[in-house]
Coordinates of C-alpha atoms in Angstrom, one line a residue:
M1 CA -154.5 -15.7 -61.6
R2 CA -152.5 -14.1 -58.9
K3 CA -149.7 -16.2 -57.9
E4 CA -148.8 -17.3 -53.8
F5 CA -146.0 -18.6 -52.2
P6 CA -146.2 -22.2 -51.6
I7 CA -147.7 -22.8 -48.0
D8 CA -144.7 -24.9 -46.8
I9 CA -142.4 -21.9 -47.3
L10 CA -144.5 -19.5 -45.4
N11 CA -144.7 -22.2 -42.8
A12 CA -141.4 -22.3 -42.7
V13 CA -140.2 -18.2 -42.2
E14 CA -140.2 -16.1 -39.9
K15 CA -143.4 -13.4 -39.8
P16 CA -145.1 -14.8 -42.9
A17 CA -147.5 -12.0 -43.4
R18 CA -144.6 -9.9 -44.7
Y19 CA -145.2 -12.0 -47.9
T20 CA -148.9 -12.7 -48.1
G21 CA -150.1 -9.0 -49.3
M22 CA -153.7 -8.7 -49.7
E23 CA -154.1 -6.2 -46.9
F24 CA -156.6 -3.9 -46.0
G25 CA -156.6 -1.1 -48.2
S26 CA -154.1 -2.3 -50.8
I27 CA -154.9 -1.7 -54.3
V28 CA -155.0 -4.0 -57.1
K29 CA -156.4 -2.9 -60.6
P30 CA -157.9 -4.9 -63.3
E31 CA -154.9 -6.6 -65.7
G32 CA -154.8 -4.4 -68.7
Q33 CA -156.3 -1.4 -67.2
A34 CA -152.8 0.6 -66.3
D35 CA -150.6 2.2 -69.0
V36 CA -147.5 2.1 -66.6
S37 CA -146.3 -0.3 -63.7
F38 CA -144.3 1.4 -61.0
C39 CA -142.9 -0.9 -58.3
L40 CA -142.1 1.0 -55.0
A41 CA -139.4 -0.8 -53.5
F42 CA -138.1 -0.5 -49.9
P43 CA -134.5 -2.2 -49.2
D44 CA -135.6 -3.3 -45.9
T45 CA -138.2 -5.5 -44.0
Y46 CA -141.7 -5.0 -44.6
E47 CA -142.4 -3.7 -41.3
I48 CA -139.9 -0.8 -41.3
G49 CA -141.0 0.1 -45.1
M50 CA -144.8 0.2 -43.9
S51 CA -144.0 2.5 -41.4
Y52 CA -142.5 5.1 -43.5
L53 CA -145.0 7.8 -44.7
G54 CA -143.4 8.7 -47.7
F55 CA -143.6 5.3 -49.1
K56 CA -147.4 5.4 -48.1
I57 CA -147.8 9.0 -49.7
L58 CA -146.2 7.7 -53.0
Y59 CA -148.3 4.7 -53.4
A60 CA -151.6 6.5 -52.7
I61 CA -150.7 9.2 -55.1
L62 CA -149.8 6.8 -58.0
N63 CA -152.7 4.5 -57.9
R64 CA -155.2 7.7 -57.7
R65 CA -154.1 7.7 -61.5
P66 CA -156.1 5.2 -63.4
Y67 CA -153.3 4.5 -65.7
I68 CA -150.9 3.9 -63.2
Q69 CA -150.5 0.6 -61.2
A70 CA -148.1 1.2 -58.3
E71 CA -147.3 -1.9 -56.4
R72 CA -144.7 -2.9 -53.4
A73 CA -141.8 -4.8 -52.8
F74 CA -139.6 -5.1 -49.9
A75 CA -136.5 -6.9 -49.0
P76 CA -136.9 -10.5 -48.1
W77 CA -135.6 -11.9 -44.4
V78 CA -132.5 -13.9 -45.2
D79 CA -134.9 -17.0 -44.3
M80 CA -137.3 -16.1 -47.0
E81 CA -134.5 -15.3 -49.5
A82 CA -132.8 -18.8 -48.6
K83 CA -136.3 -20.5 -49.5
M84 CA -136.8 -18.4 -52.8
R85 CA -133.2 -18.7 -53.9
E86 CA -134.0 -22.9 -53.6
R87 CA -136.9 -22.7 -55.4
R88 CA -135.9 -20.2 -57.9
I89 CA -138.6 -17.9 -57.3
P90 CA -138.0 -14.3 -58.3
L91 CA -138.5 -11.1 -55.8
M92 CA -142.1 -10.2 -56.5
S93 CA -144.7 -7.3 -55.9
L94 CA -147.1 -7.9 -53.2
E95 CA -150.1 -6.8 -54.8
T96 CA -150.0 -9.0 -58.0
M97 CA -147.0 -11.0 -57.4
R98 CA -145.2 -9.8 -60.5
P99 CA -141.4 -10.3 -60.5
L100 CA -139.6 -7.0 -60.6
R101 CA -138.0 -7.3 -64.1
E102 CA -141.8 -7.1 -65.4
F103 CA -142.3 -3.6 -64.2
D104 CA -141.9 -0.5 -66.3
L105 CA -140.3 1.3 -63.3
V106 CA -138.7 0.3 -60.1
G107 CA -138.1 3.0 -57.3
F108 CA -135.9 2.7 -54.1
T109 CA -136.1 4.7 -51.1
L110 CA -132.9 5.5 -49.9
L111 CA -133.7 6.3 -46.4
Y112 CA -130.2 5.3 -44.8
E113 CA -127.0 4.2 -46.3
M114 CA -126.5 0.7 -44.8
S115 CA -129.4 -0.5 -46.8
Y116 CA -127.5 -0.1 -50.1
S117 CA -126.5 -4.0 -50.2
N118 CA -130.3 -4.7 -50.1
I119 CA -130.7 -2.5 -53.3
L120 CA -128.5 -4.9 -55.2
N121 CA -129.9 -7.8 -53.7
M122 CA -133.5 -7.0 -54.7
L123 CA -132.3 -6.2 -58.1
E124 CA -130.5 -9.7 -58.8
M125 CA -133.6 -11.4 -57.1
G126 CA -136.0 -9.5 -59.2
G127 CA -134.2 -10.7 -62.6
I128 CA -132.7 -6.9 -62.9
P129 CA -129.2 -6.5 -64.1
V130 CA -127.4 -4.6 -61.4
W131 CA -125.4 -2.6 -62.9
Q132 CA -127.1 0.1 -64.9
R133 CA -124.7 0.0 -68.0
D134 CA -126.2 -3.9 -68.5
R135 CA -129.7 -3.1 -68.9
G136 CA -131.6 -3.6 -72.0
P137 CA -134.5 -2.6 -73.8
D138 CA -137.1 -4.7 -71.8
D139 CA -135.4 -4.1 -68.3
P140 CA -137.1 -1.6 -66.0
F141 CA -136.1 1.8 -65.4
V142 CA -134.2 1.8 -61.8
C143 CA -134.7 5.1 -59.8
A144 CA -134.5 6.4 -56.1
G145 CA -135.7 9.1 -54.0
G146 CA -135.4 9.8 -50.2
P147 CA -133.0 11.9 -48.2
C148 CA -129.9 9.9 -49.5
V149 CA -130.2 10.9 -52.9
F150 CA -128.6 13.9 -51.8
N151 CA -125.4 12.1 -52.5
S152 CA -126.3 9.0 -54.4
E153 CA -122.9 9.0 -55.9
P154 CA -121.9 5.4 -54.4
L155 CA -125.0 4.2 -56.1
A156 CA -124.9 6.1 -59.4
D157 CA -123.7 3.2 -61.7
F158 CA -126.7 1.0 -60.2
L159 CA -129.4 3.7 -60.8
D160 CA -130.9 5.1 -64.1
F161 CA -132.2 8.4 -62.6
C162 CA -132.8 9.9 -59.1
M163 CA -135.7 12.0 -58.1
L164 CA -134.5 15.0 -55.4
G165 CA -136.6 16.3 -53.1
D166 CA -140.4 16.4 -52.2
G167 CA -141.9 13.4 -54.3
E168 CA -145.4 14.2 -54.8
R169 CA -145.4 15.7 -58.2
I170 CA -142.3 14.8 -59.5
I171 CA -143.0 11.2 -59.4
V172 CA -146.2 11.8 -61.4
E173 CA -144.3 13.9 -63.7
V174 CA -141.7 11.1 -64.3
T175 CA -144.5 8.5 -64.6
D176 CA -146.4 10.4 -67.4
A177 CA -142.9 10.9 -69.1
Y178 CA -142.6 7.2 -69.4
R179 CA -146.3 6.7 -70.8
E180 CA -145.8 9.3 -73.2
W181 CA -142.6 7.4 -74.6
K182 CA -144.1 4.1 -74.5
K183 CA -147.0 5.6 -76.3
A184 CA -144.8 7.2 -78.8
G185 CA -143.3 3.7 -79.4
K186 CA -140.0 4.3 -77.2
P187 CA -138.2 6.6 -79.3
G188 CA -134.5 6.4 -78.6
G189 CA -134.4 3.4 -76.7
R190 CA -133.8 3.8 -72.7
E191 CA -131.4 6.8 -73.5
G192 CA -134.3 8.4 -75.1
F193 CA -136.5 8.4 -72.1
L194 CA -133.8 9.5 -69.9
H195 CA -133.3 12.6 -72.2
R196 CA -136.8 13.4 -71.3
V197 CA -136.8 12.8 -67.9
V198 CA -133.7 15.0 -67.3
R199 CA -135.7 18.0 -68.4
I200 CA -137.7 17.5 -65.3
Q201 CA -136.8 19.6 -62.2
G202 CA -135.3 17.7 -59.8
V203 CA -134.2 14.6 -62.1
Y204 CA -130.7 13.4 -61.8
V205 CA -129.4 11.1 -64.5
P206 CA -125.8 9.8 -63.1
S207 CA -125.0 8.5 -66.6
F208 CA -125.2 12.0 -68.3
Y209 CA -122.2 13.4 -66.1
D210 CA -118.6 12.3 -66.2
V211 CA -116.4 12.6 -63.0
T212 CA -112.6 13.1 -62.7
Y213 CA -110.5 13.1 -59.6
H214 CA -107.2 14.5 -58.6
D215 CA -104.1 12.7 -58.2
D216 CA -104.7 12.8 -54.5
G217 CA -108.1 10.9 -54.8
T218 CA -110.3 14.0 -54.4
L219 CA -112.6 15.3 -56.5
A220 CA -111.6 17.3 -59.5
E221 CA -115.1 17.7 -61.6
V222 CA -118.3 16.5 -62.1
R223 CA -119.3 17.7 -65.9
P224 CA -122.3 17.1 -68.1
N225 CA -121.8 15.0 -71.0
T226 CA -124.9 15.6 -72.5
D227 CA -127.0 18.2 -74.0
G228 CA -129.9 19.2 -71.5
A229 CA -128.1 17.9 -68.5
P230 CA -128.2 21.0 -65.8
A231 CA -124.9 21.5 -64.2
V232 CA -126.7 21.6 -60.7
I233 CA -129.8 19.8 -60.4
Y234 CA -131.8 21.5 -57.5
K235 CA -134.5 19.5 -55.5
R236 CA -138.0 19.9 -55.9
V237 CA -139.8 21.6 -53.3
E238 CA -143.6 22.0 -52.7
P239 CA -144.3 25.6 -51.6
D240 CA -147.3 24.7 -49.7
I241 CA -148.0 21.3 -48.6
N242 CA -151.7 22.0 -47.9
D243 CA -152.2 21.6 -51.5
L244 CA -150.6 18.0 -51.7
E245 CA -152.4 14.7 -51.7
Y246 CA -152.3 12.8 -48.6
P247 CA -153.2 9.1 -47.9
T248 CA -156.4 8.8 -46.0
H249 CA -157.2 5.2 -46.6
P250 CA -153.8 3.6 -46.1
I251 CA -153.1 0.0 -46.4
V252 CA -153.3 -1.5 -42.9
P253 CA -150.7 -4.6 -42.3
Y254 CA -151.8 -7.9 -41.1
G255 CA -148.9 -8.3 -38.8
D256 CA -147.2 -5.3 -36.4
T257 CA -145.1 -2.9 -37.7
V258 CA -142.5 -0.6 -36.5
H259 CA -145.1 2.2 -36.1
D260 CA -148.5 0.8 -36.0
R261 CA -150.8 4.2 -35.9
I262 CA -151.8 6.8 -37.9
M263 CA -149.2 9.5 -38.9
L264 CA -150.2 13.0 -39.0
E265 CA -147.6 15.4 -40.8
L266 CA -147.6 18.7 -39.2
F267 CA -144.9 20.8 -41.6
R268 CA -141.9 19.9 -43.3
G269 CA -138.7 21.3 -43.2
C270 CA -136.6 22.5 -39.9
S271 CA -134.8 26.0 -39.4
R272 CA -133.5 25.2 -36.1
G273 CA -130.0 24.5 -37.4
C274 CA -128.3 21.9 -35.5
R275 CA -125.0 21.4 -37.2
F276 CA -124.9 17.7 -37.4
C277 CA -128.4 17.2 -38.6
N278 CA -128.6 16.5 -42.5
A279 CA -132.5 16.4 -42.5
G280 CA -132.7 20.0 -41.0
M281 CA -130.8 21.2 -44.1
I282 CA -132.1 19.0 -46.9
Y283 CA -135.9 19.4 -45.9
R284 CA -135.7 23.4 -45.7
P285 CA -137.8 25.4 -45.7
V286 CA -140.4 25.1 -43.1
R287 CA -144.0 24.5 -44.6
E288 CA -146.8 24.0 -42.0
R289 CA -149.8 22.5 -42.7
K290 CA -152.9 24.1 -41.4
M291 CA -154.6 22.8 -38.1
E292 CA -158.0 22.2 -40.0
N293 CA -156.3 20.5 -42.7
V294 CA -154.7 18.3 -40.0
L295 CA -158.1 17.9 -38.1
K296 CA -159.7 16.8 -41.4
L297 CA -157.1 14.2 -42.0
A298 CA -157.5 12.7 -38.5
R299 CA -161.4 12.5 -39.0
E300 CA -160.8 10.5 -42.1
L301 CA -157.8 8.4 -40.9
V302 CA -159.3 7.0 -37.4
P303 CA -162.4 5.4 -39.2
A304 CA -160.2 4.0 -42.4
T305 CA -157.5 2.2 -40.1
G306 CA -159.1 1.6 -37.0
Y307 CA -155.5 2.4 -35.3
N308 CA -155.9 3.5 -31.4
E309 CA -153.1 5.9 -31.7
M310 CA -152.1 9.0 -34.1
S311 CA -148.5 10.3 -33.9
L312 CA -148.1 14.2 -34.7
F313 CA -144.9 13.8 -36.9
S314 CA -142.5 16.3 -38.2
L315 CA -139.1 16.9 -37.6
S316 CA -139.2 19.1 -34.4
T317 CA -142.8 18.5 -33.7
A318 CA -143.0 20.9 -30.6
D319 CA -142.4 23.7 -33.0
Y320 CA -145.6 23.6 -34.8
S321 CA -147.4 26.7 -34.6
C322 CA -150.8 25.4 -33.6
L323 CA -149.5 22.5 -31.6
D324 CA -151.7 23.4 -28.3
P325 CA -154.8 24.0 -29.8
L326 CA -154.3 21.1 -32.3
I327 CA -153.8 18.6 -29.4
H328 CA -157.0 19.9 -27.3
R329 CA -159.0 19.4 -30.4
L330 CA -157.6 15.9 -31.3
I331 CA -158.0 14.6 -27.6
A332 CA -161.5 16.0 -27.3
E333 CA -162.8 14.5 -30.6
F334 CA -161.1 11.2 -29.9
K335 CA -160.6 10.4 -26.5
D336 CA -164.1 8.7 -26.4
D337 CA -162.7 6.2 -29.3
K338 CA -159.8 5.6 -27.0
V339 CA -157.4 7.1 -29.8
S340 CA -154.5 8.6 -28.0
V341 CA -152.2 11.1 -29.4
S342 CA -148.2 10.4 -29.3
L343 CA -145.2 13.1 -29.4
P344 CA -141.7 11.9 -30.6
S345 CA -138.6 13.0 -28.5
L346 CA -139.1 16.7 -27.2
R347 CA -136.8 19.6 -27.5
I348 CA -136.2 20.6 -23.7
D349 CA -136.9 24.2 -24.5
S350 CA -140.2 23.4 -26.0
F351 CA -141.2 20.8 -23.2
S352 CA -144.9 21.4 -21.7
V353 CA -145.7 18.9 -18.8
R354 CA -149.6 20.4 -19.2
L355 CA -149.2 19.0 -23.1
A356 CA -147.7 15.9 -22.1
Q357 CA -150.1 15.2 -19.5
E358 CA -152.7 15.8 -21.9
V359 CA -151.3 13.3 -24.8
Q360 CA -151.0 10.6 -22.4
A361 CA -154.3 10.8 -20.9
V362 CA -155.3 7.7 -22.7
R363 CA -152.3 5.7 -22.4
K364 CA -149.1 6.8 -20.0
S365 CA -145.6 6.2 -20.8
G366 CA -142.0 7.7 -20.5
L367 CA -141.0 10.9 -21.7
T368 CA -138.0 11.2 -24.0
F369 CA -135.7 14.1 -24.5
A370 CA -132.7 14.8 -26.9
P371 CA -130.0 17.0 -25.3
E372 CA -127.6 15.5 -28.0
A373 CA -124.4 16.7 -25.9
G374 CA -123.7 16.7 -22.2
S375 CA -121.8 19.6 -21.6
Q376 CA -122.9 23.4 -22.6
R377 CA -120.1 24.3 -24.6
M378 CA -120.6 21.0 -26.7
R379 CA -124.6 22.0 -27.3
D380 CA -123.4 25.3 -28.1
V381 CA -120.8 23.6 -30.8
I382 CA -123.8 22.0 -32.7
N383 CA -126.2 24.8 -32.4
K384 CA -128.7 22.9 -30.2
G385 CA -129.5 26.3 -28.3
V386 CA -130.6 24.5 -24.7
T387 CA -128.9 24.6 -21.6
E388 CA -129.0 22.3 -18.1
Q389 CA -131.4 24.5 -16.9
N390 CA -134.0 23.8 -19.3
L391 CA -133.7 20.1 -18.8
M392 CA -133.9 20.4 -15.0
D393 CA -137.0 22.5 -15.6
A394 CA -138.7 20.0 -17.8
V395 CA -137.7 17.0 -15.8
G396 CA -138.7 18.6 -12.5
A397 CA -142.2 19.4 -13.8
A398 CA -142.4 16.2 -15.5
F399 CA -141.7 14.7 -12.0
E400 CA -143.8 16.7 -10.2
N401 CA -146.5 15.3 -12.1
G402 CA -146.0 11.9 -11.9
W403 CA -143.4 10.8 -14.2
S404 CA -140.5 8.5 -12.8
Q405 CA -139.2 7.6 -16.3
V406 CA -136.8 9.4 -18.7
K407 CA -135.0 8.6 -21.9
L408 CA -131.8 10.9 -22.7
Y409 CA -130.5 10.7 -26.6
F410 CA -126.9 11.9 -26.7
M411 CA -124.1 11.8 -29.3
I412 CA -120.5 11.4 -29.1
G413 CA -117.6 11.8 -31.4
L414 CA -118.8 15.6 -32.4
P415 CA -116.0 18.0 -33.7
T416 CA -113.9 19.6 -30.7
E417 CA -115.2 17.0 -28.4
T418 CA -113.1 16.5 -25.2
D419 CA -113.4 13.4 -22.5
E420 CA -114.8 16.1 -19.9
D421 CA -117.6 16.8 -22.9
V422 CA -118.2 13.1 -23.0
L423 CA -118.2 12.5 -19.3
A424 CA -120.7 15.3 -18.7
I425 CA -123.4 13.0 -20.3
A426 CA -123.0 10.8 -17.1
G427 CA -123.2 14.0 -15.1
L428 CA -126.5 15.0 -16.7
A429 CA -128.1 11.5 -16.1
R430 CA -126.8 12.1 -12.5
A431 CA -128.5 15.3 -12.0
V432 CA -131.7 14.1 -13.7
Q433 CA -131.8 11.7 -10.7
R434 CA -131.0 14.2 -8.1
K435 CA -133.7 16.4 -9.4
Y436 CA -136.4 13.5 -9.0
K437 CA -135.0 13.0 -5.4
E438 CA -135.2 16.7 -4.8
V439 CA -139.0 16.9 -6.2
T440 CA -140.2 13.7 -4.7
G441 CA -138.2 13.1 -1.7
R442 CA -137.0 9.4 -2.6
G443 CA -135.0 8.1 -5.0
G444 CA -135.7 5.6 -7.9
A445 CA -136.0 7.6 -11.1
K446 CA -135.2 5.5 -14.0
V447 CA -133.1 7.2 -16.7
T448 CA -132.2 5.4 -19.9
V449 CA -129.2 7.1 -21.8
S450 CA -128.8 6.4 -25.4
V451 CA -125.8 7.3 -27.3
S452 CA -125.1 7.1 -30.9
N453 CA -122.0 7.7 -32.8
F454 CA -121.5 11.0 -34.7
V455 CA -121.6 10.7 -38.7
P456 CA -120.5 13.5 -40.6
K457 CA -122.9 13.8 -43.4
P458 CA -123.5 15.8 -46.7
Y459 CA -125.2 19.6 -46.7
T460 CA -124.2 20.2 -42.9
P461 CA -121.6 22.3 -41.7
F462 CA -119.8 19.0 -40.4
Q463 CA -119.6 17.8 -44.0
W464 CA -115.7 19.0 -43.6
A465 CA -115.2 17.0 -40.2
G466 CA -113.0 13.7 -39.7
Q467 CA -115.0 11.2 -38.0
N468 CA -113.3 9.4 -34.8
T469 CA -111.9 6.1 -35.4
K470 CA -113.2 2.9 -34.0
E471 CA -110.6 3.1 -31.3
E472 CA -111.6 6.6 -30.1
F473 CA -115.3 5.7 -30.3
D474 CA -114.8 2.8 -28.2
R475 CA -112.5 4.6 -25.8
K476 CA -115.3 7.0 -25.3
H477 CA -117.9 4.6 -24.6
N478 CA -116.1 2.6 -21.9
L479 CA -115.3 6.3 -20.3
L480 CA -119.2 6.1 -20.1
K481 CA -119.6 2.6 -19.0
N482 CA -117.1 3.2 -16.4
A483 CA -118.9 6.5 -15.1
F484 CA -122.2 4.8 -15.2
A485 CA -121.2 1.6 -13.4
P486 CA -122.0 3.0 -9.9
M487 CA -125.0 4.6 -11.0
R488 CA -128.4 2.8 -10.1
N489 CA -131.4 2.9 -12.2
V490 CA -129.3 4.1 -15.3
H491 CA -129.5 2.1 -18.3
Y492 CA -126.9 2.6 -20.8
Q493 CA -127.4 2.0 -24.5
Y494 CA -124.9 2.7 -27.4
H495 CA -124.5 2.0 -31.1
D496 CA -121.8 -0.4 -32.6
S497 CA -118.8 1.6 -33.5
R498 CA -118.3 -0.5 -36.7
T499 CA -121.3 0.1 -38.3
S500 CA -121.1 3.9 -37.7
L501 CA -117.8 3.9 -39.2
M502 CA -119.2 2.3 -42.5
E503 CA -122.0 4.5 -42.8
G504 CA -119.4 7.3 -42.6
V505 CA -117.9 5.8 -45.4
L506 CA -121.0 5.6 -47.6
A507 CA -122.4 9.1 -46.5
R508 CA -119.6 11.1 -48.1
G509 CA -118.4 8.6 -50.7
D510 CA -118.1 9.0 -54.5
R511 CA -118.8 6.6 -57.6
R512 CA -115.8 4.8 -56.7
L513 CA -117.5 3.0 -53.8
A514 CA -119.9 1.6 -56.5
R515 CA -117.4 -1.6 -56.9
A516 CA -116.9 -1.9 -53.0
I517 CA -120.6 -2.0 -52.5
F518 CA -120.9 -4.6 -55.5
Y519 CA -118.0 -6.7 -53.7
A520 CA -119.6 -6.7 -50.1
W521 CA -123.0 -7.7 -51.8
E522 CA -121.2 -10.5 -53.7
M523 CA -119.4 -11.6 -50.4
G524 CA -122.9 -12.0 -48.4
A525 CA -123.6 -8.4 -47.5
R526 CA -127.6 -8.1 -46.3
F527 CA -129.5 -6.0 -43.9
D528 CA -126.1 -4.1 -42.9
S529 CA -128.3 -2.0 -40.5
W530 CA -129.2 -5.0 -38.4
G531 CA -126.2 -5.8 -36.0
E532 CA -126.6 -9.7 -36.5
H533 CA -125.9 -9.3 -40.0
F534 CA -123.2 -6.7 -40.4
S535 CA -120.0 -7.5 -40.8
Y536 CA -117.3 -4.5 -40.9
D537 CA -114.3 -6.9 -42.0
R538 CA -116.5 -7.8 -45.1
W539 CA -116.8 -4.2 -46.0
A540 CA -113.0 -3.7 -45.2
E541 CA -112.3 -6.5 -47.7
A542 CA -114.7 -5.0 -50.3
C543 CA -113.1 -1.7 -49.7
A544 CA -109.8 -3.2 -50.2
K545 CA -110.5 -5.2 -53.1
A546 CA -111.9 -2.1 -55.0
G547 CA -108.5 -0.4 -54.3
L548 CA -110.2 2.0 -51.9
D549 CA -108.9 3.7 -48.3
M550 CA -112.1 3.8 -45.9
A551 CA -110.2 6.2 -43.9
F552 CA -110.0 8.6 -46.8
Y553 CA -113.9 8.9 -46.6
N554 CA -114.6 8.9 -43.1
A555 CA -111.6 9.9 -40.9
R556 CA -110.1 12.8 -43.2
E557 CA -110.7 16.4 -42.5
R558 CA -111.6 17.9 -45.8
G559 CA -109.8 21.1 -46.9
A560 CA -111.6 24.4 -46.9
D561 CA -112.0 24.7 -50.5
E562 CA -112.2 20.8 -51.7
R563 CA -115.0 19.8 -54.1
F564 CA -117.6 17.5 -52.9
P565 CA -119.1 14.6 -54.9
W566 CA -122.7 15.5 -53.8
E567 CA -122.5 19.4 -54.8
H568 CA -124.2 19.1 -58.4
T569 CA -127.2 17.5 -56.7
S570 CA -128.3 20.3 -54.5
C571 CA -130.7 20.7 -51.7
G572 CA -130.3 24.6 -52.2
V573 CA -128.4 25.2 -49.2
D574 CA -125.4 27.6 -50.2
R575 CA -121.7 26.0 -49.4
S576 CA -120.7 29.6 -48.0
F577 CA -123.6 29.2 -45.2
L578 CA -122.4 25.9 -44.3
A579 CA -118.7 27.1 -44.2
R580 CA -120.0 30.2 -41.9
E581 CA -121.6 27.7 -39.5
L582 CA -118.6 25.6 -39.4
E583 CA -116.5 28.6 -38.3
R584 CA -119.3 29.4 -35.9
A585 CA -119.2 26.0 -34.4
G586 CA -115.4 26.2 -33.6
K587 CA -116.3 29.4 -31.6
A588 CA -119.1 27.7 -29.9
A589 CA -121.4 30.7 -31.5
L590 CA -125.0 30.2 -31.8
T591 CA -127.3 30.9 -34.8
H592 CA -130.7 31.9 -34.3
D593 CA -133.8 30.1 -35.8
C594 CA -134.9 32.3 -39.0
R595 CA -138.4 31.0 -39.0
R596 CA -140.0 34.1 -37.0
A597 CA -136.4 36.2 -36.9
S598 CA -134.0 37.7 -39.3
C599 CA -132.9 35.3 -42.5
T600 CA -129.5 33.5 -41.6
G601 CA -128.6 33.4 -45.4
C602 CA -128.6 29.6 -45.7
G603 CA -129.7 30.2 -49.7
V604 CA -132.8 27.9 -49.8
C605 CA -135.9 30.6 -50.3
P606 CA -134.1 32.8 -53.1
N607 CA -132.3 29.6 -54.7
L608 CA -135.5 27.5 -54.9
G609 CA -138.0 30.3 -54.9
V610 CA -139.8 29.3 -52.1
K611 CA -140.5 30.8 -48.6
I612 CA -141.2 29.9 -45.0
I613 CA -145.2 28.9 -44.1
D614 CA -145.6 29.4 -40.5
W615 CA -149.5 29.7 -39.3
K616 CA -148.6 31.1 -36.2
D617 CA -151.7 33.5 -35.1
G618 CA -153.3 32.5 -38.3
E619 CA -150.9 34.2 -40.8
K620 CA -147.8 33.1 -42.7

């Protein structure tokens, strides 16, 4: 019989629907039917995890195999954790209320670095030894996937293995390998299974690699210590996403989630080449979904979910080659059902007021653009490839057609940035307001300026760069605060610099950070991406206790020849390409998009044996 949380606990916590399960579309198989149990664990709250498309895709794919039971677990909020610890209730799955320790495999989604302390907390609450070395024959295998696995080294001592790249097929192959190993009597014990999965392309087993360091603390070598472990593990990439399974009857939560809507994936990858963008490098190459495929998915998802909004989802949605006809078709088919179509933030040079008018015909909202930098020089440094005139043309056309609210995204702390570049952000917001008055003859345009702090990421041209210090970030934010103070109808939002600094440490960290993560968790680190729970002082103390200098990981400029902790887990992009792009950034030189032009030599297509799929004019 399925267990339930005591009603007095549910009545005492915030958002009890996070913990009840049994949502429409959830899958529970008869006991004893499945050969393998797989818990998909998301190290943040239910409403964030249930908004992540990749999580839904893997849940559907695994459960379509009758021999696999895939269930879900999320990080309990601090109020529920307190109640569970008080009653000695372990962390359990939503489907069958099974403790995590009773699963065969537990897989975490590594979506952002500031969730790492939650991973340790979920393991401990689920009854699983936190350190990989402490797990015995009856413990689950703990694995991970998602964008952060391309530098999973800070978590290497906690994970049994990682899956790099597109997950649809690799996760089934791993589960099948476990099923065969289990049926064979688990030969060789835990290491026997790991020897099987390490032969699957895209699987990284950290314990099969030894790491050494130079006297100055930089990485010396990552060397395989077992037969069959490749020197470089390349990601799995699906050559054509039209061939992949897609969830058309997803779980519909009882409570609100971050994205309460249908998500239609138009394509994977991005070749724009923004030099700060990790996702634009690790998800290459671009592979588009056919328009008819997208329409077919929409026709199944609308009646299956009851949602009244569908979001066209990709890294750069406006670059989809069939966007105009697709939006026309979607609106025509679903307008009578009051189902709207939404687009994420738009590239300025791809903006079409006509499209924006069409997608907001059902319900109207403000427009969001991402110039990323205020000055033209900085936009060229980061290879954004848009101009102030592009923005003025876009907002001018929007204002002419009735919009009066605009949100602009920027970043500070980028390499080569000056105070003049920072203050240009305020200048651009002022220019947008002037444009509104020019077009309408009156003032009153509402401009929201959201500014994040630059965090250097692996597999980007800026992976060699040092991050600004807290003092420098705060000084630049104060420059902007003072610049915006006399401006009416401008709302300035900015990210906490201390969180960004810790993210910078974890993003480019090595295995030595495992002890710091452990100490921080022991001292109470939870939900570090949530401002009310993050403590920079706690992390600083944890790093000091581990004998580590935080500035070594985030503030230091890397040498041109320095080896990085993540280069044995490869997304396929060549180091030489990234070095060339860094050099071009220093010259503020643009690099063209290879999607419909010549190859820029990033190395992904030849290294991984794939090619760009673009359906412009109906052709690849």
